[in-house]
mmCIF file of C-alpha atoms and ligand atoms in Angstrom:
data_model
loop_
_atom_site.group_PDB
_atom_site.id
_atom_site.type_symbol
_atom_site.label_atom_id
_atom_site.label_comp_id
_atom_site.label_asym_id
_atom_site.label_seq_id
_atom_site.Cartn_x
_atom_site.Cartn_y
_atom_site.Cartn_z
ATOM 1 C CA MET A 1 33.618 3.562 2.759
ATOM 2 C CA HIS A 2 35.245 6.081 0.006
ATOM 3 C CA GLU A 3 32.399 8.206 -1.219
ATOM 4 C CA ASN A 4 32.592 7.099 -5.083
ATOM 5 C CA ASP A 5 32.417 3.646 -4.187
ATOM 6 C CA MET A 6 29.234 4.364 -2.455
ATOM 7 C CA ASP A 7 27.760 6.187 -5.326
ATOM 8 C CA GLN A 8 28.458 3.580 -7.416
ATOM 9 C CA ARG A 9 26.493 1.236 -4.847
ATOM 10 C CA LEU A 10 23.353 3.710 -5.603
ATOM 11 C CA ALA A 11 23.881 3.942 -9.450
ATOM 12 C CA ARG A 12 20.828 2.062 -10.331
ATOM 13 C CA TRP A 13 17.099 2.588 -9.069
ATOM 14 C CA ASP A 14 13.582 1.130 -9.755
ATOM 15 C CA ILE A 15 10.672 2.900 -9.150
ATOM 16 C CA PHE A 16 7.540 1.073 -8.872
ATOM 17 C CA CYS A 17 4.060 2.856 -9.619
ATOM 18 C CA ARG A 18 0.606 1.491 -9.649
ATOM 19 C CA VAL A 19 -1.721 3.979 -10.800
ATOM 20 C CA VAL A 20 -4.507 3.891 -8.704
ATOM 21 C CA ASP A 21 -6.553 6.893 -10.009
ATOM 22 C CA ASN A 22 -6.119 10.190 -11.315
ATOM 23 C CA TYR A 23 -2.441 11.533 -12.093
ATOM 24 C CA GLY A 24 -0.871 12.209 -9.190
ATOM 25 C CA ASP A 25 0.873 8.721 -8.767
ATOM 26 C CA ILE A 26 2.556 8.887 -12.010
ATOM 27 C CA GLY A 27 2.887 12.737 -11.744
ATOM 28 C CA VAL A 28 5.042 12.228 -8.896
ATOM 29 C CA THR A 29 6.792 9.000 -9.703
ATOM 30 C CA PHE A 30 7.694 10.246 -13.281
ATOM 31 C CA ARG A 31 8.966 13.522 -11.892
ATOM 32 C CA LEU A 32 11.014 11.974 -9.308
ATOM 33 C CA ALA A 33 12.526 9.181 -11.849
ATOM 34 C CA ARG A 34 13.297 12.181 -14.693
ATOM 35 C CA GLN A 35 15.284 14.324 -12.113
ATOM 36 C CA LEU A 36 17.329 11.308 -10.672
ATOM 37 C CA ALA A 37 18.180 10.561 -14.340
ATOM 38 C CA ASP A 38 18.695 14.092 -15.366
ATOM 39 C CA GLU A 39 20.690 15.893 -12.181
ATOM 40 C CA TYR A 40 22.205 12.571 -10.660
ATOM 41 C CA GLY A 41 23.130 10.541 -13.722
ATOM 42 C CA VAL A 42 20.839 7.404 -12.080
ATOM 43 C CA ALA A 43 20.119 4.666 -14.126
ATOM 44 C CA VAL A 44 16.190 4.734 -13.435
ATOM 45 C CA ARG A 45 13.599 2.047 -14.449
ATOM 46 C CA LEU A 46 9.953 3.205 -13.908
ATOM 47 C CA TRP A 47 7.884 0.185 -13.571
ATOM 48 C CA LEU A 48 4.487 1.453 -14.633
ATOM 49 C CA ASP A 49 1.139 -0.596 -14.882
ATOM 50 C CA ASP A 50 -0.738 2.029 -17.004
ATOM 51 C CA LEU A 51 1.175 3.894 -19.962
ATOM 52 C CA ALA A 52 -1.927 5.714 -20.963
ATOM 53 C CA SER A 53 -1.693 7.977 -17.735
ATOM 54 C CA LEU A 54 1.884 8.508 -18.634
ATOM 55 C CA ALA A 55 0.897 9.473 -22.165
ATOM 56 C CA MET A 56 -1.565 12.288 -20.876
ATOM 57 C CA LEU A 57 1.300 13.842 -19.135
ATOM 58 C CA ARG A 58 4.303 12.841 -21.851
ATOM 59 C CA PRO A 59 2.198 12.641 -25.191
ATOM 60 C CA GLU A 60 5.457 10.742 -26.740
ATOM 61 C CA THR A 61 4.956 7.625 -24.612
ATOM 62 C CA ALA A 62 4.215 4.776 -26.879
ATOM 63 C CA LEU A 63 0.840 2.987 -25.504
ATOM 64 C CA GLN A 64 1.932 -0.658 -26.650
ATOM 65 C CA ALA A 65 5.746 -0.717 -25.912
ATOM 66 C CA ALA A 66 6.975 -3.092 -23.104
ATOM 67 C CA ARG A 67 9.900 -0.738 -22.578
ATOM 68 C CA GLN A 68 10.752 2.548 -23.875
ATOM 69 C CA THR A 69 12.683 5.692 -22.840
ATOM 70 C CA VAL A 70 10.673 8.849 -22.009
ATOM 71 C CA ALA A 71 12.947 11.777 -21.070
ATOM 72 C CA GLY A 72 15.796 9.914 -20.306
ATOM 73 C CA VAL A 73 13.708 7.605 -17.794
ATOM 74 C CA ASP A 74 13.544 4.010 -19.002
ATOM 75 C CA VAL A 75 9.818 3.235 -18.861
ATOM 76 C CA CYS A 76 8.885 -0.610 -18.574
ATOM 77 C CA ARG A 77 5.827 -1.789 -18.511
ATOM 78 C CA TRP A 78 4.672 -3.423 -15.210
ATOM 79 C CA ASP A 79 2.670 -6.634 -16.188
ATOM 80 C CA GLU A 80 1.465 -9.363 -14.154
ATOM 81 C CA PRO A 81 2.724 -12.176 -13.832
ATOM 82 C CA PHE A 82 6.110 -9.872 -13.259
ATOM 83 C CA ASP A 83 8.871 -11.453 -15.401
ATOM 84 C CA ALA A 84 12.118 -12.170 -13.438
ATOM 85 C CA ALA A 85 14.250 -8.837 -13.296
ATOM 86 C CA GLN A 86 17.494 -8.340 -11.539
ATOM 87 C CA PRO A 87 16.507 -5.805 -8.776
ATOM 88 C CA ALA A 88 18.617 -2.249 -8.758
ATOM 89 C CA GLN A 89 20.393 -1.236 -6.127
ATOM 90 C CA VAL A 90 17.587 1.219 -4.618
ATOM 91 C CA VAL A 91 14.143 -0.055 -4.973
ATOM 92 C CA ILE A 92 11.187 2.590 -4.524
ATOM 93 C CA GLU A 93 7.887 1.621 -4.000
ATOM 94 C CA ALA A 94 5.584 4.506 -4.496
ATOM 95 C CA PHE A 95 2.556 5.000 -2.344
ATOM 96 C CA ALA A 96 2.641 1.356 -0.881
ATOM 97 C CA CYS A 97 1.903 -0.134 -4.408
ATOM 98 C CA GLY A 98 2.870 -3.392 -3.407
ATOM 99 C CA LEU A 99 6.069 -4.941 -5.043
ATOM 100 C CA PRO A 100 5.630 -7.812 -7.311
ATOM 101 C CA GLN A 101 6.421 -11.056 -5.037
ATOM 102 C CA ALA A 102 8.937 -12.673 -7.686
ATOM 103 C CA TYR A 103 10.761 -9.139 -7.306
ATOM 104 C CA LEU A 104 10.736 -9.204 -3.731
ATOM 105 C CA GLU A 105 12.036 -12.597 -3.844
ATOM 106 C CA ALA A 106 14.896 -11.595 -6.110
ATOM 107 C CA MET A 107 15.694 -8.570 -3.739
ATOM 108 C CA ALA A 108 15.639 -10.805 -0.765
ATOM 109 C CA ALA A 109 18.167 -13.581 -2.820
ATOM 110 C CA CYS A 110 20.625 -10.418 -3.476
ATOM 111 C CA ALA A 111 23.837 -10.538 -1.591
ATOM 112 C CA GLN A 112 23.893 -6.745 -1.046
ATOM 113 C CA LYS A 113 20.130 -6.072 -0.367
ATOM 114 C CA PRO A 114 18.872 -3.143 -2.206
ATOM 115 C CA VAL A 115 17.797 -0.220 -0.123
ATOM 116 C CA TRP A 116 13.983 -0.338 -0.096
ATOM 117 C CA ILE A 117 12.109 2.667 0.262
ATOM 118 C CA ASN A 118 8.450 3.181 0.560
ATOM 119 C CA LEU A 119 7.633 6.722 -0.922
ATOM 120 C CA GLU A 120 4.621 8.021 1.079
ATOM 121 C CA TYR A 121 1.780 10.512 0.182
ATOM 122 C CA LEU A 122 2.593 14.204 1.056
ATOM 123 C CA SER A 123 1.275 15.818 4.151
ATOM 124 C CA ALA A 124 1.832 18.862 6.621
ATOM 125 C CA GLU A 125 0.712 16.911 9.517
ATOM 126 C CA ALA A 126 3.224 17.098 12.542
ATOM 127 C CA TRP A 127 3.350 13.210 12.918
ATOM 128 C CA VAL A 128 4.881 12.948 9.825
ATOM 129 C CA ASP A 129 8.447 14.277 11.067
ATOM 130 C CA ASP A 130 8.412 11.483 13.753
ATOM 131 C CA CYS A 131 7.899 8.558 11.076
ATOM 132 C CA HIS A 132 9.905 9.831 8.107
ATOM 133 C CA GLY A 133 12.929 7.351 7.747
ATOM 134 C CA MET A 134 11.297 4.958 10.211
ATOM 135 C CA ALA A 135 12.521 1.175 9.395
ATOM 136 C CA SER A 136 10.053 -1.703 8.815
ATOM 137 C CA ARG A 137 11.333 -5.524 8.365
ATOM 138 C CA HIS A 138 9.755 -7.800 6.191
ATOM 139 C CA PRO A 139 7.762 -10.277 8.178
ATOM 140 C CA ARG A 140 9.234 -13.081 6.223
ATOM 141 C CA LEU A 141 12.362 -12.005 3.871
ATOM 142 C CA PRO A 142 15.474 -10.773 5.234
ATOM 143 C CA LEU A 143 14.430 -7.197 3.981
ATOM 144 C CA THR A 144 14.017 -3.579 5.436
ATOM 145 C CA GLN A 145 11.620 -1.144 4.074
ATOM 146 C CA TYR A 146 12.073 2.605 4.974
ATOM 147 C CA PHE A 147 9.177 5.113 5.094
ATOM 148 C CA PHE A 148 10.276 8.074 3.381
ATOM 149 C CA PHE A 149 7.923 11.222 3.664
ATOM 150 C CA PRO A 150 7.819 14.199 1.680
ATOM 151 C CA GLY A 151 6.803 17.254 3.828
ATOM 152 C CA PHE A 152 7.160 20.834 4.471
ATOM 153 C CA SER A 153 9.302 20.789 7.865
ATOM 154 C CA ARG A 154 13.094 20.147 8.151
ATOM 155 C CA GLY A 155 11.959 16.545 9.703
ATOM 156 C CA THR A 156 10.895 15.220 6.541
ATOM 157 C CA GLY A 157 11.870 14.377 3.146
ATOM 158 C CA GLY A 158 11.002 17.898 1.511
ATOM 159 C CA LEU A 159 9.446 18.344 -1.788
ATOM 160 C CA LEU A 160 10.313 17.586 -5.429
ATOM 161 C CA ARG A 161 12.118 20.424 -6.825
ATOM 162 C CA GLU A 162 14.297 20.638 -9.871
ATOM 163 C CA ARG A 163 17.568 22.075 -9.980
ATOM 164 C CA THR A 164 16.741 25.024 -12.522
ATOM 165 C CA LEU A 165 12.957 25.106 -11.840
ATOM 166 C CA LEU A 166 12.796 28.597 -9.683
ATOM 167 C CA ALA A 167 15.279 30.073 -11.901
ATOM 168 C CA GLU A 168 13.406 28.981 -14.992
ATOM 169 C CA ARG A 169 10.244 30.465 -13.447
ATOM 170 C CA GLN A 170 11.842 33.680 -12.717
ATOM 171 C CA ALA A 171 12.950 34.015 -16.334
ATOM 172 C CA PHE A 172 9.631 33.219 -17.491
ATOM 173 C CA ARG A 173 8.026 35.610 -15.192
ATOM 174 C CA ALA A 174 10.618 38.327 -16.304
ATOM 175 C CA HIS A 175 9.935 38.398 -19.946
ATOM 176 C CA ALA A 176 6.566 39.472 -20.777
ATOM 177 C CA ASP A 177 7.263 38.182 -24.618
ATOM 178 C CA ARG A 178 7.613 34.595 -23.387
ATOM 179 C CA GLN A 179 4.421 34.726 -21.436
ATOM 180 C CA GLN A 180 2.487 36.283 -24.327
ATOM 181 C CA ALA A 181 4.162 33.497 -26.619
ATOM 182 C CA PHE A 182 2.900 30.958 -24.281
ATOM 183 C CA TRP A 183 -0.841 32.259 -23.954
ATOM 184 C CA GLN A 184 -0.742 32.387 -27.990
ATOM 185 C CA SER A 185 0.538 28.802 -28.199
ATOM 186 C CA LEU A 186 -2.756 27.853 -26.168
ATOM 187 C CA GLY A 187 -4.565 29.965 -28.651
ATOM 188 C CA ILE A 188 -5.593 32.789 -26.436
ATOM 189 C CA ASN A 189 -5.275 36.368 -26.923
ATOM 190 C CA GLU A 190 -4.377 37.542 -23.283
ATOM 191 C CA ALA A 191 -6.659 40.196 -22.304
ATOM 192 C CA ALA A 192 -4.502 42.840 -20.424
ATOM 193 C CA GLY A 193 -5.489 43.741 -17.000
ATOM 194 C CA ALA A 194 -7.792 40.398 -16.541
ATOM 195 C CA LEU A 195 -7.092 38.410 -13.522
ATOM 196 C CA LYS A 196 -5.778 35.085 -15.037
ATOM 197 C CA ILE A 197 -7.093 31.825 -12.867
ATOM 198 C CA SER A 198 -6.316 28.169 -13.850
ATOM 199 C CA LEU A 199 -8.887 25.606 -12.616
ATOM 200 C CA PHE A 200 -8.004 22.133 -11.744
ATOM 201 C CA GLY A 201 -10.037 19.967 -9.260
ATOM 202 C CA TYR A 202 -12.222 17.137 -8.290
ATOM 203 C CA SER A 203 -15.866 17.602 -9.008
ATOM 204 C CA ASN A 204 -17.103 20.429 -7.002
ATOM 205 C CA PRO A 205 -20.513 22.170 -7.323
ATOM 206 C CA ALA A 206 -19.347 25.126 -5.622
ATOM 207 C CA VAL A 207 -17.806 25.865 -8.861
ATOM 208 C CA HIS A 208 -21.134 27.393 -9.876
ATOM 209 C CA SER A 209 -20.745 30.120 -7.081
ATOM 210 C CA LEU A 210 -17.403 30.676 -7.755
ATOM 211 C CA LEU A 211 -18.201 31.318 -11.468
ATOM 212 C CA ASP A 212 -21.034 33.749 -10.388
ATOM 213 C CA SER A 213 -18.613 35.770 -8.315
ATOM 214 C CA TRP A 214 -16.092 36.135 -11.353
ATOM 215 C CA ALA A 215 -18.970 37.087 -14.008
ATOM 216 C CA SER A 216 -20.561 39.636 -11.458
ATOM 217 C CA GLY A 217 -17.387 41.192 -9.967
ATOM 218 C CA ALA A 218 -15.686 44.490 -11.370
ATOM 219 C CA GLN A 219 -12.545 42.854 -12.270
ATOM 220 C CA ALA A 220 -12.253 40.989 -15.511
ATOM 221 C CA VAL A 221 -10.979 37.285 -14.988
ATOM 222 C CA LEU A 222 -9.847 34.871 -17.533
ATOM 223 C CA ALA A 223 -10.480 31.341 -16.164
ATOM 224 C CA VAL A 224 -8.549 28.628 -18.071
ATOM 225 C CA VAL A 225 -9.616 25.319 -17.556
ATOM 226 C CA PRO A 226 -7.460 22.246 -18.929
ATOM 227 C CA GLU A 227 -9.966 19.208 -19.443
ATOM 228 C CA ASN A 228 -10.717 17.600 -16.007
ATOM 229 C CA ARG A 229 -13.025 16.386 -13.851
ATOM 230 C CA LEU A 230 -14.313 19.885 -12.549
ATOM 231 C CA LEU A 231 -15.235 20.740 -16.443
ATOM 232 C CA ARG A 232 -18.386 18.434 -15.896
ATOM 233 C CA ASP A 233 -19.450 21.046 -13.410
ATOM 234 C CA VAL A 234 -18.351 24.006 -15.530
ATOM 235 C CA GLU A 235 -20.680 22.694 -18.281
ATOM 236 C CA HIS A 236 -23.440 22.174 -15.785
ATOM 237 C CA TYR A 237 -23.081 25.870 -14.829
ATOM 238 C CA CYS A 238 -22.867 26.872 -18.762
ATOM 239 C CA GLY A 239 -25.771 24.648 -19.490
ATOM 240 C CA ARG A 240 -23.541 22.936 -22.282
ATOM 241 C CA SER A 241 -21.314 20.423 -23.204
ATOM 242 C CA LEU A 242 -17.706 21.951 -23.615
ATOM 243 C CA LYS A 243 -14.301 20.759 -24.825
ATOM 244 C CA ALA A 244 -10.950 21.825 -25.506
ATOM 245 C CA GLY A 245 -10.771 25.302 -27.718
ATOM 246 C CA ASP A 246 -14.497 26.364 -26.532
ATOM 247 C CA GLU A 247 -14.764 29.793 -24.865
ATOM 248 C CA LEU A 248 -17.460 31.567 -23.217
ATOM 249 C CA VAL A 249 -18.093 35.285 -22.029
ATOM 250 C CA HIS A 250 -20.238 35.718 -19.277
ATOM 251 C CA GLY A 251 -20.238 39.383 -17.225
ATOM 252 C CA SER A 252 -16.890 40.132 -16.438
ATOM 253 C CA LEU A 253 -15.584 36.232 -16.842
ATOM 254 C CA ARG A 254 -14.022 35.052 -20.095
ATOM 255 C CA LEU A 255 -13.672 31.186 -19.685
ATOM 256 C CA VAL A 256 -11.447 29.284 -22.144
ATOM 257 C CA VAL A 257 -11.323 25.442 -21.926
ATOM 258 C CA LEU A 258 -8.073 23.946 -23.050
ATOM 259 C CA PRO A 259 -6.760 20.591 -23.634
ATOM 260 C CA PHE A 260 -5.054 18.658 -20.775
ATOM 261 C CA LEU A 261 -1.859 19.773 -20.996
ATOM 262 C CA PRO A 262 1.660 18.098 -21.078
ATOM 263 C CA GLN A 263 3.218 18.321 -17.743
ATOM 264 C CA ASP A 264 5.966 20.839 -18.537
ATOM 265 C CA GLN A 265 3.174 23.248 -20.075
ATOM 266 C CA TYR A 266 1.158 22.750 -17.325
ATOM 267 C CA ASP A 267 3.915 24.010 -15.012
ATOM 268 C CA ARG A 268 4.264 27.404 -17.558
ATOM 269 C CA LEU A 269 0.158 27.595 -17.102
ATOM 270 C CA LEU A 270 0.767 27.585 -13.436
ATOM 271 C CA TRP A 271 3.448 30.249 -13.939
ATOM 272 C CA ALA A 272 1.287 32.339 -16.160
ATOM 273 C CA CYS A 273 -1.558 32.629 -14.104
ATOM 274 C CA ASP A 274 -2.249 34.936 -10.893
ATOM 275 C CA ILE A 275 -4.093 32.332 -9.070
ATOM 276 C CA ASN A 276 -4.212 28.714 -9.508
ATOM 277 C CA PHE A 277 -6.830 26.140 -8.419
ATOM 278 C CA VAL A 278 -5.366 22.684 -7.835
ATOM 279 C CA ARG A 279 -5.784 19.389 -6.277
ATOM 280 C CA GLY A 280 -4.186 16.169 -4.975
ATOM 281 C CA GLU A 281 -0.361 16.571 -4.571
ATOM 282 C CA ASP A 282 1.491 16.882 -7.420
ATOM 283 C CA SER A 283 -0.254 20.189 -8.798
ATOM 284 C CA PHE A 284 -0.489 21.506 -5.267
ATOM 285 C CA VAL A 285 3.192 21.289 -4.482
ATOM 286 C CA ARG A 286 4.019 22.937 -8.286
ATOM 287 C CA ALA A 287 1.505 25.691 -7.494
ATOM 288 C CA GLN A 288 3.535 26.597 -4.340
ATOM 289 C CA TRP A 289 6.766 26.846 -6.848
ATOM 290 C CA ALA A 290 4.711 29.170 -8.947
ATOM 291 C CA ALA A 291 4.853 31.246 -5.690
ATOM 292 C CA THR A 292 1.144 33.012 -6.211
ATOM 293 C CA PRO A 293 -1.961 32.188 -4.560
ATOM 294 C CA LEU A 294 -3.513 29.021 -4.626
ATOM 295 C CA VAL A 295 -6.524 27.227 -3.816
ATOM 296 C CA TRP A 296 -6.246 23.599 -3.039
ATOM 297 C CA GLN A 297 -8.735 20.949 -3.464
ATOM 298 C CA ILE A 298 -7.621 18.052 -1.193
ATOM 299 C CA TYR A 299 -8.219 14.502 -2.133
ATOM 300 C CA LEU A 300 -11.018 13.022 -0.275
ATOM 301 C CA GLN A 301 -10.588 10.338 2.124
ATOM 302 C CA ASP A 302 -12.954 8.425 4.453
ATOM 303 C CA GLU A 303 -13.997 9.718 7.970
ATOM 304 C CA ASN A 304 -12.893 13.073 6.605
ATOM 305 C CA ILE A 305 -9.151 12.477 7.266
ATOM 306 C CA HIS A 306 -8.580 14.769 4.526
ATOM 307 C CA LEU A 307 -9.663 17.682 6.377
ATOM 308 C CA GLU A 308 -7.389 17.510 9.008
ATOM 309 C CA LYS A 309 -4.574 17.216 6.655
ATOM 310 C CA LEU A 310 -5.997 20.406 4.862
ATOM 311 C CA GLU A 311 -6.232 22.274 8.589
ATOM 312 C CA ALA A 312 -2.456 21.051 9.031
ATOM 313 C CA PHE A 313 -1.283 22.587 5.881
ATOM 314 C CA LEU A 314 -3.375 25.801 6.291
ATOM 315 C CA ALA A 315 -1.926 26.504 9.959
ATOM 316 C CA ARG A 316 1.479 26.145 8.358
ATOM 317 C CA TYR A 317 0.792 28.172 5.200
ATOM 318 C CA THR A 318 -0.904 31.301 6.847
ATOM 319 C CA ASP A 319 1.398 31.185 9.625
ATOM 320 C CA GLY A 320 2.799 34.965 9.571
ATOM 321 C CA LEU A 321 -0.048 36.313 7.584
ATOM 322 C CA PRO A 322 -1.868 39.478 8.602
ATOM 323 C CA VAL A 323 -5.048 38.083 10.351
ATOM 324 C CA ASP A 324 -7.753 39.357 7.618
ATOM 325 C CA ALA A 325 -5.742 37.759 5.076
ATOM 326 C CA ALA A 326 -5.165 34.530 6.928
ATOM 327 C CA LEU A 327 -9.287 34.351 7.806
ATOM 328 C CA ALA A 328 -10.115 35.412 3.733
ATOM 329 C CA LEU A 329 -7.718 32.773 2.747
ATOM 330 C CA GLN A 330 -8.917 29.850 5.137
ATOM 331 C CA ASN A 331 -12.469 30.542 4.377
ATOM 332 C CA LEU A 332 -12.040 30.395 0.783
ATOM 333 C CA TRP A 333 -10.090 26.978 1.111
ATOM 334 C CA ARG A 334 -12.225 25.309 3.488
ATOM 335 C CA ASP A 335 -15.570 26.360 1.609
ATOM 336 C CA TRP A 336 -14.039 25.115 -1.488
ATOM 337 C CA ASN A 337 -13.211 21.889 0.020
ATOM 338 C CA ARG A 338 -16.691 21.520 1.730
ATOM 339 C CA GLN A 339 -17.987 22.442 -1.720
ATOM 340 C CA GLN A 340 -20.173 25.209 -0.569
ATOM 341 C CA LEU A 341 -18.966 28.755 -0.667
ATOM 342 C CA ALA A 342 -20.235 31.351 1.480
ATOM 343 C CA ASP A 343 -21.179 34.949 0.160
ATOM 344 C CA GLY A 344 -18.173 37.108 0.079
ATOM 345 C CA VAL A 345 -15.600 34.743 0.281
ATOM 346 C CA TRP A 346 -14.015 35.437 -3.208
ATOM 347 C CA GLN A 347 -14.621 39.120 -2.551
ATOM 348 C CA ASP A 348 -12.769 38.958 0.761
ATOM 349 C CA CYS A 349 -9.852 36.887 -0.865
ATOM 350 C CA LEU A 350 -9.463 39.257 -3.530
ATOM 351 C CA SER A 351 -9.235 42.419 -1.397
ATOM 352 C CA CYS A 352 -6.152 40.731 0.211
ATOM 353 C CA TRP A 353 -4.630 40.208 -2.937
ATOM 354 C CA PRO A 354 -1.531 42.002 -2.715
ATOM 355 C CA VAL A 355 -0.843 40.564 0.860
ATOM 356 C CA LEU A 356 -1.427 36.786 -0.315
ATOM 357 C CA ARG A 357 0.813 37.189 -3.630
ATOM 358 C CA GLN A 358 3.628 38.638 -1.594
ATOM 359 C CA HIS A 359 2.971 35.648 0.830
ATOM 360 C CA ALA A 360 3.228 33.129 -1.981
ATOM 361 C CA GLU A 361 6.723 34.187 -2.758
ATOM 362 C CA THR A 362 7.820 34.560 0.305
ATOM 363 C CA TRP A 363 6.486 31.060 1.197
ATOM 364 C CA ALA A 364 8.168 29.387 -1.943
ATOM 365 C CA ALA A 365 11.344 31.329 -1.089
ATOM 366 C CA SER A 366 11.471 29.422 2.212
ATOM 367 C CA LEU A 367 10.474 26.174 0.989
ATOM 368 C CA ALA A 368 13.208 26.295 -1.146
ATOM 369 C CA GLN A 369 15.718 26.581 1.595
ATOM 370 C CA ALA A 370 15.236 22.831 2.259
ATOM 371 C CA GLU A 371 17.029 20.197 0.111
ATOM 372 C CA ASN A 372 14.930 18.844 -2.429
ATOM 373 C CA LEU A 373 13.362 15.500 -2.238
ATOM 374 C CA ALA A 374 15.459 13.719 -4.817
ATOM 375 C CA ALA A 375 18.542 14.996 -3.067
ATOM 376 C CA GLN A 376 17.238 13.998 0.340
ATOM 377 C CA LEU A 377 16.473 10.641 -1.010
ATOM 378 C CA ILE A 378 20.017 9.950 -2.243
ATOM 379 C CA SER A 379 21.553 11.239 1.354
ATOM 380 C CA PHE A 380 19.242 9.130 2.974
ATOM 381 C CA CYS A 381 19.943 5.863 0.733
ATOM 382 C CA LYS A 382 23.857 6.677 1.274
ATOM 383 C CA THR A 383 23.441 6.041 4.967
ATOM 384 C CA ARG A 384 21.704 2.460 4.332
ATOM 385 C CA VAL A 385 23.965 0.836 1.792
HETATM 386 O O1 LIG B 1 -4.603 13.683 -10.293
HETATM 387 P P1 LIG B 1 -4.498 13.851 -8.624
HETATM 388 O O2 LIG B 1 -5.860 13.848 -8.218
HETATM 389 O O3 LIG B 1 -3.757 13.001 -8.149
HETATM 390 C C1 LIG B 1 -3.913 12.072 -6.939
HETATM 391 C C2 LIG B 1 -4.015 12.800 -5.533
HETATM 392 O O4 LIG B 1 -2.780 13.569 -5.656
HETATM 393 C C3 LIG B 1 -4.147 11.904 -4.429
HETATM 394 O O5 LIG B 1 -4.211 12.662 -3.297
HETATM 395 C C4 LIG B 1 -3.056 10.842 -4.419
HETATM 396 O O6 LIG B 1 -3.641 9.850 -3.965
HETATM 397 C C5 LIG B 1 -2.692 10.306 -5.804
HETATM 398 O O7 LIG B 1 -2.675 11.123 -6.903
HETATM 399 C C6 LIG B 1 -0.959 10.353 -5.825
HETATM 400 O O8 LIG B 1 -3.631 15.324 -8.377
HETATM 401 P P2 LIG B 1 -2.443 15.676 -8.565
HETATM 402 O O9 LIG B 1 -1.252 14.844 -7.703
HETATM 403 O O10 LIG B 1 -1.913 17.185 -8.819
HETATM 404 O O11 LIG B 1 -1.772 15.265 -9.987
HETATM 405 C C7 LIG B 1 -2.076 15.733 -11.101
HETATM 406 C C8 LIG B 1 -1.106 15.689 -12.212
HETATM 407 O O12 LIG B 1 -1.332 15.930 -13.766
HETATM 408 C C9 LIG B 1 -0.103 16.523 -12.107
HETATM 409 O O13 LIG B 1 1.428 16.004 -12.228
HETATM 410 C C10 LIG B 1 -0.069 17.671 -12.874
HETATM 411 C C11 LIG B 1 -0.822 17.023 -13.888
HETATM 412 N N1 LIG B 1 -1.378 17.882 -15.081
HETATM 413 C C12 LIG B 1 -1.016 17.842 -16.189
HETATM 414 O O14 LIG B 1 0.257 17.603 -16.579
HETATM 415 N N2 LIG B 1 -1.761 18.680 -17.130
HETATM 416 C C13 LIG B 1 -2.749 19.171 -17.021
HETATM 417 O O15 LIG B 1 -3.262 20.070 -17.944
HETATM 418 C C14 LIG B 1 -3.246 19.087 -15.511
HETATM 419 C C15 LIG B 1 -4.399 19.635 -15.217
HETATM 420 C C16 LIG B 1 -2.688 18.485 -14.667
#
């Protein structure tokens, strides 16, 4: 088949996203939809059951609209019962969210069956390589679904990374005036010499010992906390309620509460900080693209499955680090995830800081060698039409 014919057969995509909790479901799917539209000229419909979540990331989102365009993406409200819709040529079911029955039947009725992808959760575990791309036939309908796994190794579908992302980050980093303007836009007069740390996470009582370490250390720390669940624990530490705009100083620590930022601005916050505490999936990946040290709080799963995932990533990430730096980082991540910090873990990490910073650069550069997830998805679909 001619290359152009093939592209025409992949010109229309439907992405289905059900917001289960938090912002990762919409964070990932919107980012993918936008990149497909922006960079590959794909006509993307994003079927979404919770417009309020998108509005957190893209404040221009109209909460009542059944259909609207947001940053080039055709956002359709996913109502149940689902009205008949002509299926697109590629159908992405995000995180096994379950397609509407009527839509599945319509897919089955198409002469040329859509390429049906289940976009999976991110994991650094080795088994992902074996399962990436696997096919599963529908038990009743003449349809085949393919499992597409994001990941860190060559055998996976890679990570979301927009074409200009790294160049934009570089440009931001190279211009002190841009960084200053950014901090000012957040209402923060950046203190020279302070270690800038962003804090995003799930509820975690270990934040008490972390803030204590920062307050009592010799190093000045500017901690910025966009409104998120972790803020409740920060409030507990401070003994008062906190809202965006509030600021407090305690010893060497200056803590500023920010509103939950639009997604693009949050990226800049990650670039502007020296260390980022992140969680879940999307902020975790974006912090890696920021190429600075990060601390990941993984999403809790039953039977401690998440701890295996944490170790799988740590093993990859710390490979090649000097032993003391690897150990310091592992200790901090493990303690942060078991929600109890041992004495000295923060300090140990801080003393390896130059090595960890260099390593974060090397890690991001090595990840960038792989083709980005959107491009890999397109290549994969080309082989299935
Ligand atoms: O919100 P999350 O915990 O999302 C979850 C988890 O990823 C979970 O494992 C998974 O089941 C599910 O989603 C897919 O964390 P995550 O993935 O980092 O998503 C947060 C999004 O919010 C991300 O796109 C960044 C964005 N964000 C902002 O836009 N502004 C902000 O101020 C902050 C703090 C985050």
